[in-house]
Amino acid sequence: MHGFVLKNYLTLKTLIAKIVGLTLTLGGGMPVGKEGPFVHMGAIVASLLNKATAACQYNAFFSNEGRHMEMLSSGCAVGIACTFSAPAGARNQNRVVAVLYGIESTSKYFAVKNYWRSFFATTCAALIFRFAIAAIVPQHIAGTITAYYQTNFPNEVFLIEEIPFFALLGVLCGLTGAAFIWLHRRISVFKKRNRAYRAIFGNSPIAFTSLFAMCVAILTYPEGFGRYIAGQFTFRETLADFLANCSFTLANVSSHGCPPEMIAHWTGGTSGEFHPLLTLFCYFAVYYVLVAICVGLYLPAGIFVPCFVIGACGGRMIGEVSCQNRVC
């Protein structure tokens, strides 16, 4: 925001293209998030409103750079709020996080006056989202729209013996995160320097994006390899399974087992054809690579939600292993 100017980055055409592209991307099942595009769309709307108000009689008040940065901060905060907390409607903590993110992303210096403005904007966004659900979305669908990270944990959420597992999880997540960055960089360098790739796809971004979208559809096809990676479910649905306070592997031997319909997501169906740890590992490995490639495609994509889901899958695997060793 304080660097160089990107042409057409905050224009109405970009907003329309982003809305259409994000709808098709998510509807097509691509393993990407929506928080990045939502932040971008929020910033575009804020910029357009700033330009509209610049034509009024208070031109000097609205047209200075500081006012523009304040509008962009509020727009980014609204984008984050709509991604994570708007469906819940009244989670003040989530909206505060959205406000902090918006201000930190667009401002060099934090002014107290920006906080309440951004918070008010995110509150309005949450209310409008609720009204839109009630007026537009059918009731049988509206009831399924919930917050991304709903949890239901008991007061004693872990045992002392589990602390080494949490430490191990932190180390593994740090290493896999660094490896993810390395993998994404290698993919980007390959696309720029590999002669065969450039000879086949040239400088056309649409060709490779379309081809890889087809590959994702084939890999996640529920009747094929998708059985091993819960291919028929979205990130929201798989994340709900990962955060469930129950075990996939102890369903028949402990009261801590998950419901049969949830376990069927990770065993290839009600017949229990696959072991849950196998499907969890396949899910982690496949989406680890797919996300690294998809975030570099010419698509509106976010990286936060896919990373959260992949990390939750890794945590679920370690949790299931510890449960099998009777630590849970």
XYZ file of C-alpha atoms in Angstrom:
328
model
C 0.000 0.000 0.000
C 2.953 2.346 0.540
C 5.092 1.035 -2.316
C 4.597 1.330 -6.054
C 1.259 1.808 -7.792
C -0.306 -1.174 -9.587
C -2.356 -0.156 -12.593
C -6.050 -1.158 -12.448
C -5.520 -2.862 -9.078
C -8.386 -1.018 -7.359
C -10.829 -0.508 -10.214
C -14.426 -1.562 -10.795
C -13.398 -3.936 -13.590
C -11.030 -5.715 -11.228
C -13.798 -6.013 -8.631
C -16.186 -7.626 -11.111
C -13.491 -9.974 -12.392
C -12.542 -10.909 -8.836
C -16.138 -11.696 -7.848
C -16.788 -13.833 -10.923
C -13.402 -15.532 -10.762
C -13.638 -16.334 -7.055
C -17.148 -17.741 -7.461
C -16.032 -20.031 -10.268
C -12.815 -20.989 -8.465
C -14.527 -22.014 -5.231
C -17.463 -23.573 -7.057
C -15.039 -25.601 -9.155
C -13.472 -27.133 -6.055
C -10.001 -25.609 -6.368
C -8.035 -25.998 -3.095
C -7.606 -22.297 -2.359
C -8.903 -19.875 0.241
C -11.105 -16.821 -0.130
C -9.626 -14.493 2.488
C -7.121 -12.891 0.094
C -9.716 -12.091 -2.587
C -12.141 -10.858 0.089
C -9.519 -8.442 1.411
C -8.812 -7.283 -2.139
C -12.513 -6.764 -2.850
C -12.959 -4.868 0.398
C -10.050 -2.599 -0.518
C -11.521 -2.002 -3.985
C -14.913 -1.042 -2.568
C -13.231 1.312 -0.096
C -11.182 2.889 -2.882
C -14.250 3.360 -5.082
C -16.159 4.949 -2.209
C -13.218 7.226 -1.548
C -13.210 8.341 -5.191
C -16.968 8.892 -5.114
C -16.797 11.090 -2.026
C -13.873 13.043 -3.471
C -16.294 14.683 -5.901
C -18.387 16.241 -3.126
C -17.954 19.691 -1.658
C -15.524 18.427 0.984
C -12.981 17.533 -1.664
C -9.909 18.478 0.346
C -11.143 16.394 3.284
C -11.562 13.177 1.327
C -8.876 13.384 -1.332
C -5.724 13.385 0.810
C -3.580 10.265 1.082
C -4.150 9.796 4.804
C -7.910 9.572 4.331
C -7.389 7.104 1.497
C -5.262 4.875 3.747
C -7.946 4.963 6.441
C -10.567 3.856 3.929
C -8.335 1.039 2.711
C -7.748 -0.101 6.292
C -11.488 -0.332 6.865
C -11.976 -2.145 3.558
C -9.359 -4.778 4.403
C -10.888 -5.252 7.854
C -14.326 -5.772 6.310
C -12.877 -8.372 3.943
C -11.380 -10.385 6.796
C -14.561 -10.043 8.867
C -16.687 -11.340 6.001
C -14.358 -14.307 5.573
C -14.140 -15.527 9.149
C -16.614 -13.934 11.522
C -19.556 -12.600 9.535
C -21.501 -15.882 9.454
C -21.392 -16.044 13.245
C -22.639 -12.475 13.296
C -21.648 -11.335 16.755
C -18.132 -12.506 17.560
C -16.481 -9.281 18.689
C -13.094 -10.967 19.115
C -12.995 -11.973 15.458
C -13.928 -8.491 14.306
C -11.193 -6.992 16.490
C -8.693 -9.322 14.816
C -10.025 -8.211 11.430
C -9.579 -4.559 12.389
C -6.008 -5.131 13.546
C -5.200 -6.998 10.342
C -6.632 -4.237 8.172
C -4.710 -1.495 9.942
C -1.438 -3.419 10.020
C -1.735 -4.231 6.310
C -2.241 -0.671 5.122
C -0.817 1.742 7.694
C 2.675 2.683 8.763
C 1.403 4.449 11.858
C -1.584 3.333 13.891
C -4.036 6.060 14.853
C -6.597 5.317 17.555
C -9.318 6.972 15.478
C -8.920 4.267 12.808
C -9.851 1.457 15.171
C -13.440 2.403 15.918
C -14.103 3.290 12.276
C -12.887 -0.088 11.085
C -14.745 -1.870 13.873
C -17.955 -0.069 12.933
C -17.460 -1.070 9.287
C -16.933 -4.741 10.188
C -20.017 -4.695 12.430
C -22.101 -3.322 9.566
C -20.687 -6.015 7.283
C -21.708 -8.724 9.765
C -25.241 -7.333 10.042
C -25.652 -7.043 6.280
C -24.423 -10.621 5.914
C -27.060 -11.833 8.372
C -29.810 -9.878 6.635
C -28.698 -11.198 3.246
C -28.847 -14.776 4.522
C -32.364 -14.240 5.849
C -33.602 -12.562 2.664
C -31.765 -14.398 -0.119
C -30.403 -17.767 0.992
C -32.982 -20.593 1.357
C -33.601 -21.727 4.910
C -32.300 -25.262 4.418
C -28.979 -23.799 3.227
C -28.811 -20.820 5.592
C -28.759 -23.161 8.577
C -25.523 -24.710 7.341
C -23.635 -21.398 7.064
C -21.560 -21.247 10.226
C -18.308 -19.745 11.394
C -15.131 -21.313 10.078
C -13.658 -22.340 13.405
C -16.451 -23.511 15.649
C -15.140 -25.745 18.419
C -16.628 -27.530 21.391
C -13.892 -28.561 23.794
C -14.264 -29.526 27.473
C -12.658 -27.461 30.207
C -9.689 -29.830 30.474
C -8.637 -29.895 26.847
C -5.297 -31.690 27.251
C -3.247 -33.766 29.661
C 0.248 -33.074 30.948
C 1.494 -36.136 29.078
C 0.423 -34.531 25.800
C 2.719 -31.503 26.083
C 5.601 -33.261 24.250
C 3.187 -34.001 21.411
C 2.286 -30.314 21.185
C 5.984 -29.447 21.085
C 6.543 -32.050 18.377
C 3.588 -30.673 16.432
C 5.072 -27.175 16.578
C 8.437 -28.385 15.296
C 6.872 -30.391 12.478
C 4.591 -27.524 11.457
C 7.559 -25.162 11.332
C 9.534 -27.551 9.145
C 6.624 -28.301 6.826
C 5.874 -24.582 6.553
C 9.443 -23.865 5.494
C 9.295 -26.776 3.050
C 6.033 -25.405 1.639
C 7.661 -22.047 0.923
C 10.625 -23.803 -0.696
C 8.293 -25.954 -2.820
C 6.230 -22.977 -3.945
C 9.385 -21.093 -4.887
C 10.747 -24.040 -6.857
C 7.462 -24.328 -8.744
C 7.526 -20.624 -9.600
C 11.138 -20.809 -10.779
C 10.353 -23.921 -12.837
C 7.489 -22.170 -14.616
C 9.734 -19.233 -15.479
C 12.891 -21.062 -16.563
C 11.938 -24.512 -17.823
C 12.147 -24.577 -21.605
C 9.685 -27.429 -22.054
C 7.068 -25.666 -19.943
C 7.533 -22.413 -21.831
C 7.408 -24.228 -25.169
C 4.113 -25.934 -24.306
C 2.286 -23.163 -22.491
C 4.223 -20.121 -23.668
C 3.148 -16.904 -22.019
C -0.530 -17.864 -21.884
C -1.682 -18.165 -18.269
C -5.059 -19.628 -19.214
C -3.706 -22.849 -20.734
C -1.829 -24.120 -17.680
C -4.533 -22.905 -15.287
C -7.215 -24.794 -17.225
C -5.076 -27.921 -17.465
C -4.285 -27.961 -13.769
C -7.917 -27.313 -12.842
C -8.721 -30.463 -14.808
C -6.007 -32.340 -12.898
C -7.478 -31.201 -9.576
C -10.924 -32.376 -10.667
C -9.533 -35.797 -11.605
C -7.576 -36.186 -8.362
C -10.501 -35.207 -6.150
C -13.164 -37.156 -8.061
C -15.097 -38.948 -5.275
C -15.421 -42.232 -7.165
C -11.716 -42.371 -7.973
C -8.668 -41.294 -6.005
C -10.891 -38.813 -4.188
C -12.016 -41.644 -1.914
C -8.575 -41.553 -0.289
C -8.648 -37.793 0.360
C -12.320 -37.026 1.115
C -12.517 -35.418 -2.305
C -16.253 -34.782 -2.149
C -15.940 -32.408 0.810
C -14.928 -28.761 0.926
C -12.288 -27.214 3.163
C -15.019 -26.030 5.515
C -16.407 -29.544 5.919
C -13.053 -31.266 6.360
C -11.936 -28.610 8.831
C -15.045 -29.277 10.917
C -14.053 -32.960 11.022
C -10.470 -32.151 12.004
C -11.614 -29.931 14.880
C -14.202 -32.397 16.181
C -13.561 -33.417 19.785
C -13.550 -37.152 19.067
C -11.347 -39.847 17.545
C -11.556 -41.399 14.079
C -9.658 -44.550 15.058
C -11.309 -45.390 18.407
C -14.915 -45.460 17.257
C -15.493 -49.098 18.198
C -13.297 -49.330 21.296
C -13.890 -46.086 23.178
C -16.617 -43.609 24.033
C -14.409 -40.905 22.498
C -15.070 -42.202 18.988
C -16.595 -39.954 16.339
C -20.094 -40.531 14.925
C -20.266 -43.156 12.151
C -21.290 -40.609 9.513
C -18.158 -38.540 10.240
C -15.877 -41.569 10.226
C -17.339 -42.570 6.858
C -15.777 -39.414 5.397
C -12.311 -40.830 6.122
C -12.789 -44.551 5.573
C -14.092 -44.547 2.008
C -17.744 -44.893 3.014
C -19.840 -46.794 5.507
C -18.072 -50.058 4.655
C -14.830 -48.799 6.229
C -12.643 -49.771 3.296
C -9.656 -47.597 4.307
C -7.952 -46.817 7.590
C -8.487 -43.195 8.719
C -4.754 -42.588 9.134
C -4.196 -43.596 5.505
C -6.775 -41.133 4.202
C -5.500 -38.389 6.506
C -1.948 -38.882 5.261
C -3.076 -38.912 1.626
C -5.154 -35.788 2.230
C -2.189 -34.005 3.802
C 0.293 -35.003 1.088
C -1.969 -34.324 -1.892
C -3.305 -30.964 -0.752
C 0.152 -29.913 0.413
C 1.320 -30.099 -3.196
C -1.933 -28.932 -4.792
C -2.124 -25.780 -2.694
C 1.517 -24.941 -3.428
C 0.702 -25.050 -7.136
C -2.795 -23.532 -7.064
C -1.811 -20.362 -5.207
C 0.496 -19.588 -8.127
C -2.191 -19.977 -10.786
C -3.968 -17.069 -12.418
C -6.925 -17.405 -10.079
C -8.216 -15.348 -7.151
C -6.840 -17.352 -4.256
C -6.071 -17.065 -0.562
C -3.403 -18.971 1.342
C -4.535 -18.658 4.973
C -7.449 -21.104 4.966
C -5.609 -23.867 3.036
C -2.699 -23.588 5.474
C -5.097 -23.790 8.423
C -6.736 -26.895 6.982
C -3.450 -28.634 6.171
C -2.125 -27.820 9.641
C -5.327 -29.122 11.222
C -4.923 -32.337 9.238
C -1.384 -32.743 10.568
C -2.583 -32.115 14.103
C -5.375 -34.644 13.656
C -2.878 -37.288 12.499
C -0.670 -36.760 15.545
C -3.747 -36.815 17.768
C -4.968 -40.072 16.279
C -1.542 -41.678 16.712
C -1.428 -40.582 20.348
C -4.936 -41.954 20.897
C -3.921 -45.311 19.503
C -1.141 -45.358 22.092
C -3.733 -44.613 24.794
C -2.497 -41.090 25.517
C -5.931 -39.540 24.869
